[in-house]
Amino acid sequence: MPTAARTRRPVPQGLPLRLALAAALLAGCAPTAAAPESTRGTGRLVVAYEPARTAGERAARSFLQERRVLEDAAAYADARIALPRDVPLRAAGCAAPNPYWDEKTGRITYCYGFVPEARKVFAGLDTGGTPAERAAAVDEDVVGLSNGVLFHELGHALVDLYDLPVTGREEDAVDQLAVLLLASGDERHTDYAISTVNAWGALWKASEGGDPGVAAYSDVHSLDGQRFFDWACWLYGSDPRRFADAVDAEGNPDGVLPRDRAALCPAEYRRIASSWHTLLGPYLKQR
C-alpha cells in the first residue's frame, strides 16, 4: 500500500510529494480583514507538562520538551487563531495513548503514550539510510503527526468554545481544519501534513485484509483508509501543481489518489477552506 513520502525517504511505492509553501491561512475566495481585538478574544494555548510516572513517560516527556513539540504547535496556532480564554495544552500520562480535548475541563491533553505508539507506526516506514538517519526520520515524523493530531483537537476546542455550527461529522470537520492549518504554513508544516498522511496510510495497511468490525464502522471517526485518502486529497487540492505526484496517473504508477477523486480535490479544498474561513472569520488574527 503506497505511502506519502519525503524525498529523503526511499520508498519503492510512494507519494513523493514536493514540499513548498501553500495558500494563505484558511484563505477563502477572497481575503478578509481580521476582526478587532475586542471581538476576537485574547486567549492562548498554555503549555504545561505533568509529572511522568514511568521510564517510558519520562522518555516521551524529554522528547516533547527537547523538540518543543507542544510549544511550537501552540505558537503556530496562537499566531493565527484567537481563543476566548486561555486553554491549557498539557502533556500527561493517560489510560489510553490518544490525545484529546475535554470539554468539561476545557483543556487539550497530549498523552505521553502517544510518542511510543507513533514510533511504532513510523518504524516500518522510515527504513532507508543508516540507523541514525532512520531514527532521525522517525523523530521528525512523530513531531509531524503530533502536530496533525494537536490541530485536530484544537478544532474540537474551537467548535465547543465558539459554539461553531458543524454539518456532518465533527471528526471529519476538524480533520479538515488540521489540514488547512498545516497546508497553509511553511515547508516544515506541509511536511507535518505528509507525516500525518503516512500515518493513516500505515494504519490502513495494517488493517487490510480483515473486517474492521462493528466498533470501527460505528465509530465517530472515519475509517483509517478514508482518512488517508481524505488527507491526501485535501493536501493535493491545496496546490495541485506542487503535489501532482499524488495522483495515480499515466506515467506515475506510485500515485495514490485515483484520478476521479483527484479531479474533485481542488474544489473540495476550496470549499472546506471557505467554510472554515467563514466560521473562524471573527477569530482570525491579522497576519
Coordinates of N, CA and C in Angstrom, one line a residue, residues 34-264:
A34 N -9.0 40.9 9.5 CA -9.2 40.3 10.8 C -10.1 41.1 11.6
A35 N -10.9 40.5 12.5 CA -11.8 41.2 13.4 C -11.0 42.0 14.4
P36 N -11.6 43.1 15.0 CA -10.9 43.9 16.0 C -10.6 43.0 17.2
E37 N -9.5 43.3 17.9 CA -9.1 42.6 19.1 C -10.2 42.4 20.1
S38 N -11.0 43.4 20.2 CA -12.1 43.4 21.3 C -13.1 42.3 21.0
T39 N -13.3 41.9 19.7 CA -14.3 40.9 19.4 C -13.7 39.5 19.3
R40 N -12.3 39.4 19.2 CA -11.7 38.1 18.9 C -11.3 37.4 20.2
G41 N -11.1 38.0 21.3 CA -10.6 37.3 22.5 C -9.1 37.4 22.5
T42 N -8.5 37.2 23.7 CA -7.1 37.3 23.8 C -6.5 36.0 24.4
G43 N -7.3 35.0 24.4 CA -6.8 33.7 25.0 C -5.7 33.1 24.1
R44 N -5.0 32.2 24.7 CA -3.9 31.4 24.0 C -3.8 30.0 24.6
L45 N -3.1 29.2 23.9 CA -2.8 27.8 24.3 C -1.6 27.9 25.3
V46 N -1.8 27.4 26.5 CA -0.8 27.5 27.6 C -0.3 26.1 27.8
V47 N 1.0 25.9 27.5 CA 1.6 24.5 27.6 C 2.1 24.2 29.0
A48 N 1.8 23.0 29.5 CA 2.3 22.5 30.8 C 2.6 21.0 30.6
Y49 N 3.5 20.6 31.5 CA 3.9 19.2 31.5 C 3.6 18.6 32.9
E50 N 2.8 17.6 32.9 CA 2.6 16.9 34.2 C 3.7 15.9 34.5
P51 N 3.9 15.5 35.7 CA 5.0 14.6 36.1 C 4.8 13.3 35.3
A52 N 6.0 12.7 34.9 CA 6.0 11.4 34.2 C 6.2 10.4 35.3
R53 N 5.4 9.3 35.2 CA 5.3 8.3 36.2 C 6.2 7.0 35.9
T54 N 6.5 6.8 34.7 CA 7.3 5.6 34.3 C 8.5 6.1 33.4
A55 N 9.3 5.1 33.2 CA 10.5 5.4 32.3 C 10.0 5.8 30.9
G56 N 9.0 5.1 30.4 CA 8.5 5.4 29.1 C 7.9 6.8 29.0
E57 N 7.2 7.2 30.0 CA 6.6 8.5 30.1 C 7.7 9.6 30.2
R58 N 8.8 9.3 31.0 CA 9.9 10.2 31.1 C 10.6 10.4 29.8
A59 N 10.8 9.3 29.0 CA 11.4 9.4 27.7 C 10.5 10.3 26.8
A60 N 9.2 10.1 26.8 CA 8.3 10.8 25.9 C 8.3 12.3 26.3
R61 N 8.3 12.6 27.6 CA 8.3 13.9 28.1 C 9.6 14.6 27.6
S62 N 10.8 14.0 27.8 CA 12.0 14.6 27.3 C 12.0 14.9 25.8
F63 N 11.5 13.9 25.1 CA 11.4 14.1 23.6 C 10.6 15.3 23.3
L64 N 9.4 15.4 23.9 CA 8.5 16.6 23.6 C 9.1 17.9 24.0
Q65 N 9.8 17.9 25.1 CA 10.4 19.2 25.6 C 11.6 19.5 24.8
E66 N 12.4 18.6 24.5 CA 13.6 18.9 23.7 C 13.3 19.4 22.3
R67 N 12.2 18.8 21.7 CA 11.8 19.2 20.4 C 10.8 20.3 20.4
R68 N 10.4 20.8 21.5 CA 9.4 21.9 21.7 C 8.2 21.6 20.9
V69 N 7.7 20.4 20.9 CA 6.5 20.0 20.1 C 5.3 20.8 20.4
L70 N 5.0 20.8 21.7 CA 3.7 21.5 22.2 C 3.9 23.0 22.1
E71 N 5.1 23.5 22.5 CA 5.3 24.9 22.4 C 5.2 25.5 21.0
D72 N 5.8 24.8 20.1 CA 5.8 25.3 18.7 C 4.4 25.2 18.1
A73 N 3.7 24.1 18.4 CA 2.3 24.0 17.9 C 1.4 25.1 18.4
A74 N 1.6 25.4 19.7 CA 0.8 26.4 20.4 C 1.1 27.8 19.8
A75 N 2.4 28.1 19.6 CA 2.8 29.4 19.0 C 2.2 29.5 17.6
Y76 N 2.3 28.4 16.8 CA 1.8 28.4 15.4 C 0.3 28.7 15.4
A77 N -0.4 28.1 16.2 CA -1.9 28.3 16.3 C -2.2 29.6 16.8
D78 N -1.5 30.0 17.9 CA -1.8 31.3 18.5 C -1.6 32.5 17.6
A79 N -0.7 32.4 16.7 CA -0.4 33.4 15.7 C -1.5 33.6 14.7
R80 N -2.4 32.6 14.6 CA -3.4 32.6 13.6 C -4.8 32.7 14.1
I81 N -5.1 32.1 15.2 CA -6.5 32.0 15.7 C -6.6 32.5 17.1
A82 N -7.5 33.4 17.4 CA -7.7 33.8 18.8 C -8.6 32.9 19.5
L83 N -8.4 32.8 20.8 CA -9.2 32.0 21.7 C -10.0 32.9 22.7
P84 N -11.2 32.5 23.1 CA -11.9 33.4 24.0 C -11.3 33.5 25.4
R85 N -10.5 32.5 25.7 CA -9.8 32.4 27.0 C -8.6 31.5 26.9
D86 N -7.7 31.5 27.9 CA -6.6 30.6 27.8 C -7.0 29.2 27.9
V87 N -6.4 28.3 27.1 CA -6.7 26.9 27.0 C -5.5 26.1 27.4
P88 N -5.5 25.3 28.4 CA -4.4 24.5 28.8 C -4.1 23.5 27.7
L89 N -2.8 23.4 27.3 CA -2.4 22.3 26.5 C -1.3 21.5 27.3
R90 N -1.7 20.4 27.8 CA -0.9 19.7 28.8 C -0.4 18.4 28.2
A91 N 0.8 18.0 28.6 CA 1.2 16.7 28.3 C 1.1 15.9 29.6
A92 N 0.6 14.6 29.5 CA 0.3 13.9 30.8 C 0.3 12.4 30.5
G93 N 0.4 11.6 31.5 CA 0.1 10.2 31.4 C -1.4 9.9 31.3
C94 N -1.8 9.0 30.5 CA -3.2 8.8 30.2 C -3.5 7.3 30.2
A95 N -4.7 6.9 30.5 CA -5.1 5.5 30.4 C -5.0 4.9 29.0
A96 N -5.3 5.8 28.0 CA -5.1 5.4 26.6 C -4.2 6.5 26.0
P97 N -3.5 6.1 24.9 CA -2.4 7.0 24.3 C -2.9 8.2 23.5
N98 N -4.2 8.2 23.1 CA -4.6 9.2 22.1 C -4.8 10.6 22.8
P99 N -4.3 11.6 22.2 CA -4.5 13.0 22.6 C -6.0 13.3 22.5
Y100 N -6.5 14.2 23.4 CA -7.9 14.5 23.3 C -8.2 15.9 23.9
W101 N -9.4 16.4 23.5 CA -10.0 17.7 24.0 C -11.1 17.3 25.0
D102 N -11.1 17.9 26.2 CA -12.1 17.6 27.2 C -12.9 18.8 27.4
E103 N -14.1 18.8 26.9 CA -15.0 20.0 27.1 C -15.2 20.3 28.5
K104 N -15.3 19.4 29.4 CA -15.7 19.6 30.8 C -14.5 20.4 31.5
T105 N -13.3 19.9 31.3 CA -12.2 20.6 31.9 C -11.6 21.8 31.1
G106 N -12.0 21.8 29.8 CA -11.6 22.9 28.9 C -10.1 22.9 28.6
R107 N -9.6 21.7 28.4 CA -8.2 21.6 28.1 C -7.9 20.5 27.1
I108 N -6.8 20.6 26.4 CA -6.3 19.7 25.4 C -5.2 18.9 26.1
T109 N -5.3 17.6 26.0 CA -4.2 16.7 26.6 C -3.5 15.9 25.5
Y110 N -2.2 16.0 25.6 CA -1.3 15.2 24.7 C -0.8 14.1 25.6
C111 N -1.1 12.9 25.3 CA -0.7 11.7 26.2 C 0.7 11.3 25.9
Y112 N 1.5 11.1 27.0 CA 2.8 10.6 26.8 C 2.9 9.3 26.0
G113 N 1.9 8.5 26.2 CA 1.9 7.2 25.5 C 1.8 7.3 24.0
F114 N 1.4 8.5 23.5 CA 1.3 8.7 22.0 C 2.6 8.6 21.3
V115 N 3.7 9.0 22.0 CA 5.0 9.1 21.4 C 5.5 7.6 21.0
P116 N 5.5 6.7 21.9 CA 5.9 5.3 21.5 C 5.0 4.7 20.5
E117 N 3.7 5.0 20.6 CA 2.8 4.4 19.6 C 3.1 5.0 18.2
A118 N 3.4 6.3 18.1 CA 3.7 6.9 16.8 C 5.0 6.3 16.3
R119 N 5.9 6.1 17.2 CA 7.2 5.5 16.8 C 7.0 4.1 16.1
K120 N 6.1 3.3 16.6 CA 5.8 2.0 16.0 C 5.3 2.2 14.6
V121 N 4.4 3.2 14.4 CA 3.9 3.4 13.1 C 4.9 3.7 12.1
F122 N 5.9 4.6 12.5 CA 6.8 5.1 11.5 C 8.1 4.2 11.4
A123 N 8.3 3.4 12.4 CA 9.5 2.5 12.3 C 9.4 1.6 11.0
G124 N 8.2 1.2 10.6 CA 8.1 0.4 9.4 C 8.1 1.2 8.1
L125 N 8.1 2.6 8.2 CA 8.1 3.4 7.0 C 9.5 4.0 6.8
D126 N 10.1 4.4 7.8 CA 11.4 5.1 7.7 C 12.5 4.0 7.7
T127 N 12.7 3.4 6.6 CA 13.6 2.2 6.5 C 14.9 2.5 5.8
G128 N 15.1 3.6 5.2 CA 16.3 3.9 4.4 C 17.4 4.6 5.2
G129 N 18.6 4.5 4.8 CA 19.7 5.1 5.4 C 20.3 4.4 6.6
T130 N 21.2 5.0 7.3 CA 21.9 4.4 8.5 C 20.9 4.4 9.6
P131 N 21.2 3.6 10.7 CA 20.4 3.6 11.9 C 20.1 5.0 12.4
A132 N 21.2 5.8 12.5 CA 21.0 7.2 13.0 C 20.0 8.0 12.1
E133 N 20.2 7.8 10.8 CA 19.3 8.5 9.8 C 17.8 8.1 10.0
R134 N 17.7 6.8 10.2 CA 16.3 6.2 10.3 C 15.7 6.7 11.6
A135 N 16.5 6.8 12.7 CA 16.0 7.3 14.0 C 15.6 8.7 13.9
A136 N 16.4 9.5 13.2 CA 16.1 10.9 13.0 C 14.8 11.1 12.2
A137 N 14.6 10.3 11.1 CA 13.4 10.3 10.3 C 12.2 10.0 11.1
V138 N 12.3 9.0 12.0 CA 11.1 8.6 12.8 C 10.8 9.8 13.8
D139 N 11.8 10.4 14.4 CA 11.6 11.5 15.3 C 10.9 12.6 14.6
E140 N 11.3 12.9 13.3 CA 10.7 14.0 12.6 C 9.2 13.7 12.3
D141 N 9.0 12.5 11.9 CA 7.6 12.1 11.6 C 6.7 12.1 12.9
V142 N 7.3 11.7 14.0 CA 6.5 11.7 15.3 C 6.1 13.2 15.6
V143 N 7.0 14.1 15.4 CA 6.7 15.5 15.5 C 5.6 15.9 14.6
G144 N 5.7 15.5 13.3 CA 4.7 15.9 12.3 C 3.3 15.4 12.6
L145 N 3.2 14.1 13.0 CA 1.9 13.5 13.3 C 1.4 14.2 14.6
S146 N 2.3 14.5 15.5 CA 1.8 15.2 16.8 C 1.2 16.5 16.4
N147 N 1.7 17.2 15.5 CA 1.1 18.5 15.1 C -0.3 18.2 14.4
G148 N -0.3 17.2 13.6 CA -1.6 16.9 13.0 C -2.7 16.6 14.0
V149 N -2.4 15.8 15.0 CA -3.4 15.4 16.0 C -3.7 16.6 16.9
L150 N -2.7 17.4 17.2 CA -2.9 18.6 18.1 C -3.9 19.6 17.4
F151 N -3.7 19.8 16.1 CA -4.6 20.8 15.5 C -6.0 20.2 15.3
H152 N -6.0 18.9 15.2 CA -7.3 18.2 15.1 C -8.1 18.4 16.5
E153 N -7.4 18.3 17.6 CA -8.0 18.5 18.9 C -8.3 20.0 19.1
L154 N -7.5 20.9 18.6 CA -7.8 22.3 18.6 C -9.1 22.6 17.9
G155 N -9.3 21.9 16.8 CA -10.6 22.1 16.1 C -11.8 21.7 17.0
H156 N -11.7 20.6 17.7 CA -12.8 20.3 18.7 C -12.9 21.4 19.7
A157 N -11.8 21.9 20.2 CA -11.9 23.0 21.2 C -12.6 24.2 20.6
L158 N -12.2 24.6 19.4 CA -12.9 25.8 18.7 C -14.3 25.6 18.5
V159 N -14.7 24.4 18.1 CA -16.2 24.1 17.9 C -16.9 24.3 19.2
D160 N -16.4 23.9 20.3 CA -17.0 24.0 21.6 C -17.0 25.4 22.2
L161 N -15.8 26.0 22.1 CA -15.6 27.3 22.8 C -16.4 28.4 22.1
Y162 N -16.5 28.3 20.7 CA -17.2 29.3 20.0 C -18.6 28.9 19.5
D163 N -19.0 27.6 19.9 CA -20.2 27.1 19.6 C -20.4 27.2 18.0
L164 N -19.4 26.7 17.3 CA -19.4 26.7 15.9 C -20.4 25.7 15.3
P165 N -21.2 26.1 14.3 CA -22.0 25.1 13.7 C -21.2 24.1 12.8
V166 N -21.6 22.8 12.9 CA -20.9 21.8 12.1 C -22.0 20.9 11.5
T167 N -21.9 20.8 10.2 CA -22.8 19.9 9.5 C -22.0 18.7 9.1
G168 N -22.5 17.5 9.3 CA -21.8 16.3 9.1 C -21.0 16.0 10.3
R169 N -20.1 15.1 10.2 CA -19.4 14.6 11.4 C -18.3 15.5 11.8
E170 N -18.3 15.9 13.1 CA -17.3 16.8 13.6 C -15.9 16.3 13.4
E171 N -15.7 15.0 13.6 CA -14.3 14.4 13.4 C -13.8 14.7 12.0
D172 N -14.6 14.7 11.0 CA -14.2 15.0 9.6 C -13.9 16.5 9.5
A173 N -14.8 17.3 10.1 CA -14.6 18.7 10.0 C -13.3 19.2 10.6
V174 N -12.9 18.6 11.8 CA -11.7 19.1 12.5 C -10.5 18.5 11.8
D175 N -10.6 17.3 11.1 CA -9.5 16.8 10.3 C -9.3 17.9 9.2
Q176 N -10.3 18.4 8.6 CA -10.2 19.4 7.6 C -9.4 20.7 8.1
L177 N -9.8 21.1 9.3 CA -9.1 22.3 9.9 C -7.6 22.0 10.1
A178 N -7.3 20.8 10.5 CA -5.9 20.4 10.7 C -5.1 20.5 9.4
V179 N -5.7 19.9 8.3 CA -5.0 20.0 7.0 C -4.8 21.5 6.6
L180 N -5.9 22.3 6.8 CA -5.8 23.7 6.4 C -4.7 24.4 7.1
L181 N -4.6 24.2 8.4 CA -3.5 24.8 9.2 C -2.1 24.4 8.7
L182 N -2.0 23.1 8.5 CA -0.6 22.6 8.1 C -0.3 23.0 6.6
A183 N -1.3 22.8 5.7 CA -1.0 23.1 4.3 C -0.8 24.6 4.0
S184 N -1.3 25.4 4.9 CA -1.1 26.9 4.7 C 0.1 27.4 5.3
G185 N 1.0 26.6 5.8 CA 2.2 27.1 6.5 C 3.4 27.0 5.6
D186 N 4.6 26.9 6.3 CA 5.8 26.8 5.5 C 6.1 25.3 5.2
E187 N 7.3 25.1 4.7 CA 7.6 23.7 4.2 C 7.6 22.7 5.4
R188 N 8.0 23.2 6.6 CA 8.0 22.3 7.7 C 6.6 21.9 8.1
H189 N 5.7 22.7 8.0 CA 4.3 22.4 8.4 C 3.6 21.5 7.3
T190 N 4.0 21.8 6.0 CA 3.5 21.0 5.0 C 4.0 19.6 5.1
D191 N 5.3 19.5 5.6 CA 5.9 18.2 5.8 C 5.2 17.5 7.0
Y192 N 4.7 18.2 7.9 CA 3.9 17.6 9.0 C 2.7 17.0 8.5
A193 N 2.0 17.6 7.5 CA 0.8 17.0 6.9 C 1.2 15.7 6.2
I194 N 2.3 15.7 5.5 CA 2.7 14.4 4.9 C 2.9 13.3 5.9
S195 N 3.6 13.6 7.0 CA 3.7 12.7 8.1 C 2.4 12.1 8.5
T196 N 1.4 13.0 8.6 CA 0.1 12.5 9.1 C -0.6 11.7 8.0
V197 N -0.4 12.0 6.8 CA -0.9 11.2 5.7 C -0.3 9.8 5.8
N198 N 1.0 9.8 6.0 CA 1.8 8.5 6.1 C 1.2 7.6 7.2
A199 N 0.9 8.3 8.3 CA 0.4 7.5 9.5 C -0.9 6.8 9.2
W200 N -1.8 7.6 8.6 CA -3.1 7.0 8.2 C -2.9 5.9 7.2
G201 N -2.0 6.1 6.3 CA -1.7 5.0 5.3 C -1.2 3.8 6.0
A202 N -0.3 3.9 6.9 CA 0.3 2.7 7.6 C -0.8 2.0 8.4
L203 N -1.6 2.8 9.1 CA -2.7 2.2 9.9 C -3.7 1.5 9.0
W204 N -4.0 2.0 7.9 CA -4.9 1.4 6.9 C -4.3 0.1 6.4
K205 N -3.0 0.1 6.1 CA -2.3 -1.1 5.6 C -2.4 -2.2 6.7
A206 N -2.2 -1.8 7.9 CA -2.2 -2.8 9.0 C -3.5 -3.5 9.1
S207 N -4.6 -2.7 8.7 CA -5.9 -3.3 8.9 C -6.5 -4.0 7.6
E208 N -5.7 -3.9 6.5 CA -6.1 -4.5 5.3 C -6.3 -6.0 5.4
G209 N -7.3 -6.5 4.7 CA -7.5 -8.0 4.7 C -8.4 -8.5 5.7
G210 N -8.9 -7.6 6.6 CA -9.8 -8.1 7.6 C -11.0 -7.1 7.8
D211 N -12.1 -7.6 8.3 CA -13.2 -6.7 8.6 C -12.9 -5.9 9.8
P212 N -13.0 -4.6 9.7 CA -12.6 -3.8 10.9 C -13.6 -3.9 12.0
G213 N -14.8 -4.5 11.7 CA -15.8 -4.8 12.8 C -16.7 -3.6 13.1
V214 N -17.7 -3.9 13.9 CA -18.8 -3.0 14.2 C -18.3 -1.8 14.9
A215 N -17.3 -1.9 15.8 CA -16.7 -0.8 16.5 C -16.2 0.3 15.6
A216 N -15.5 -0.2 14.5 CA -14.9 0.7 13.6 C -15.9 1.4 12.7
Y217 N -16.9 0.6 12.2 CA -17.9 1.1 11.4 C -18.8 2.1 12.1
S218 N -19.0 1.9 13.4 CA -19.9 2.8 14.1 C -19.2 3.9 14.8
D219 N -17.9 4.0 14.7 CA -17.1 5.0 15.4 C -17.4 6.4 14.8
V220 N -17.1 7.4 15.7 CA -17.4 8.8 15.2 C -16.3 9.2 14.2
H221 N -15.1 8.5 14.2 CA -14.1 8.8 13.2 C -14.3 8.0 11.9
S222 N -13.9 8.6 10.8 CA -13.8 7.8 9.6 C -12.8 6.7 9.7
L223 N -13.0 5.7 8.8 CA -12.0 4.6 8.8 C -10.6 5.1 8.4
D224 N -9.6 4.3 8.9 CA -8.2 4.8 8.6 C -8.0 5.0 7.1
G225 N -8.5 4.1 6.3 CA -8.3 4.2 4.9 C -9.0 5.5 4.3
Q226 N -10.1 5.8 4.8 CA -10.8 7.0 4.4 C -10.1 8.3 4.8
R227 N -9.5 8.2 6.0 CA -8.8 9.4 6.5 C -7.5 9.6 5.7
F228 N -6.9 8.4 5.3 CA -5.7 8.5 4.4 C -6.0 9.2 3.1
F229 N -7.1 8.8 2.5 CA -7.4 9.4 1.2 C -7.9 10.8 1.3
D230 N -8.6 11.1 2.4 CA -9.1 12.4 2.6 C -7.9 13.4 2.8
W231 N -7.0 13.1 3.7 CA -5.9 13.9 4.0 C -5.0 14.1 2.7
A232 N -4.8 13.0 1.9 CA -4.0 13.1 0.7 C -4.8 14.0 -0.3
C233 N -6.1 13.8 -0.4 CA -6.9 14.6 -1.3 C -6.8 16.1 -1.0
W234 N -7.0 16.4 0.3 CA -7.0 17.8 0.7 C -5.6 18.5 0.5
L235 N -4.6 17.7 0.8 CA -3.2 18.3 0.6 C -3.0 18.5 -0.8
Y236 N -3.3 17.5 -1.7 CA -3.2 17.7 -3.1 C -4.0 18.9 -3.6
G237 N -5.3 19.0 -3.1 CA -6.1 20.1 -3.5 C -5.6 21.4 -3.2
S238 N -4.8 21.5 -2.1 CA -4.3 22.8 -1.7 C -3.3 23.4 -2.7
D239 N -2.7 22.6 -3.5 CA -1.8 23.0 -4.6 C -1.5 21.9 -5.6
P240 N -2.4 21.7 -6.5 CA -2.3 20.5 -7.4 C -1.0 20.5 -8.2
R241 N -0.5 21.6 -8.6 CA 0.8 21.6 -9.3 C 1.9 21.0 -8.5
R242 N 2.0 21.5 -7.3 CA 3.1 21.1 -6.4 C 3.0 19.6 -6.0
F243 N 1.7 19.2 -5.8 CA 1.5 17.8 -5.3 C 0.9 16.9 -6.4
A244 N 1.3 17.2 -7.7 CA 0.8 16.4 -8.8 C 1.2 14.9 -8.7
D245 N 2.3 14.6 -8.0 CA 2.8 13.2 -7.9 C 1.9 12.4 -7.0
A246 N 0.9 13.0 -6.4 CA 0.0 12.3 -5.5 C -1.0 11.5 -6.3
V247 N -1.2 11.9 -7.6 CA -2.3 11.3 -8.4 C -1.8 10.0 -9.2
D248 N -2.6 9.0 -9.1 CA -2.4 7.8 -9.8 C -2.7 8.0 -11.3
A249 N -1.7 8.5 -12.0 CA -2.0 8.8 -13.4 C -1.0 8.1 -14.3
E250 N -1.2 8.1 -15.6 CA -0.3 7.5 -16.6 C 1.1 8.1 -16.4
G251 N 2.1 7.2 -16.3 CA 3.4 7.7 -16.1 C 3.8 7.9 -14.7
N252 N 2.8 7.8 -13.8 CA 3.1 8.0 -12.3 C 2.4 6.9 -11.6
P253 N 3.0 5.6 -11.7 CA 2.3 4.5 -11.0 C 2.4 4.5 -9.5
D254 N 3.2 5.4 -8.9 CA 3.3 5.4 -7.5 C 2.3 6.4 -6.8
G255 N 1.5 7.1 -7.7 CA 0.5 8.0 -7.1 C -0.6 7.2 -6.4
V256 N -1.2 7.8 -5.4 CA -2.1 7.1 -4.5 C -3.6 7.5 -4.7
L257 N -3.8 8.7 -5.2 CA -5.1 9.3 -5.4 C -5.7 8.8 -6.8
P258 N -6.8 8.1 -6.8 CA -7.5 7.8 -8.0 C -7.8 9.1 -8.8
R259 N -7.7 9.0 -10.1 CA -7.9 10.2 -10.9 C -9.3 10.9 -10.7
D260 N -10.3 10.0 -10.5 CA -11.7 10.5 -10.4 C -11.8 11.3 -9.1
R261 N -11.1 10.9 -8.0 CA -11.2 11.6 -6.7 C -10.3 12.9 -6.9
A262 N -9.1 12.7 -7.5 CA -8.2 13.8 -7.6 C -8.8 15.0 -8.3
A263 N -9.6 14.7 -9.3 CA -10.2 15.8 -10.1 C -11.2 16.7 -9.2
L264 N -11.7 16.1 -8.1 CA -12.6 16.8 -7.2 C -11.8 17.5 -6.1

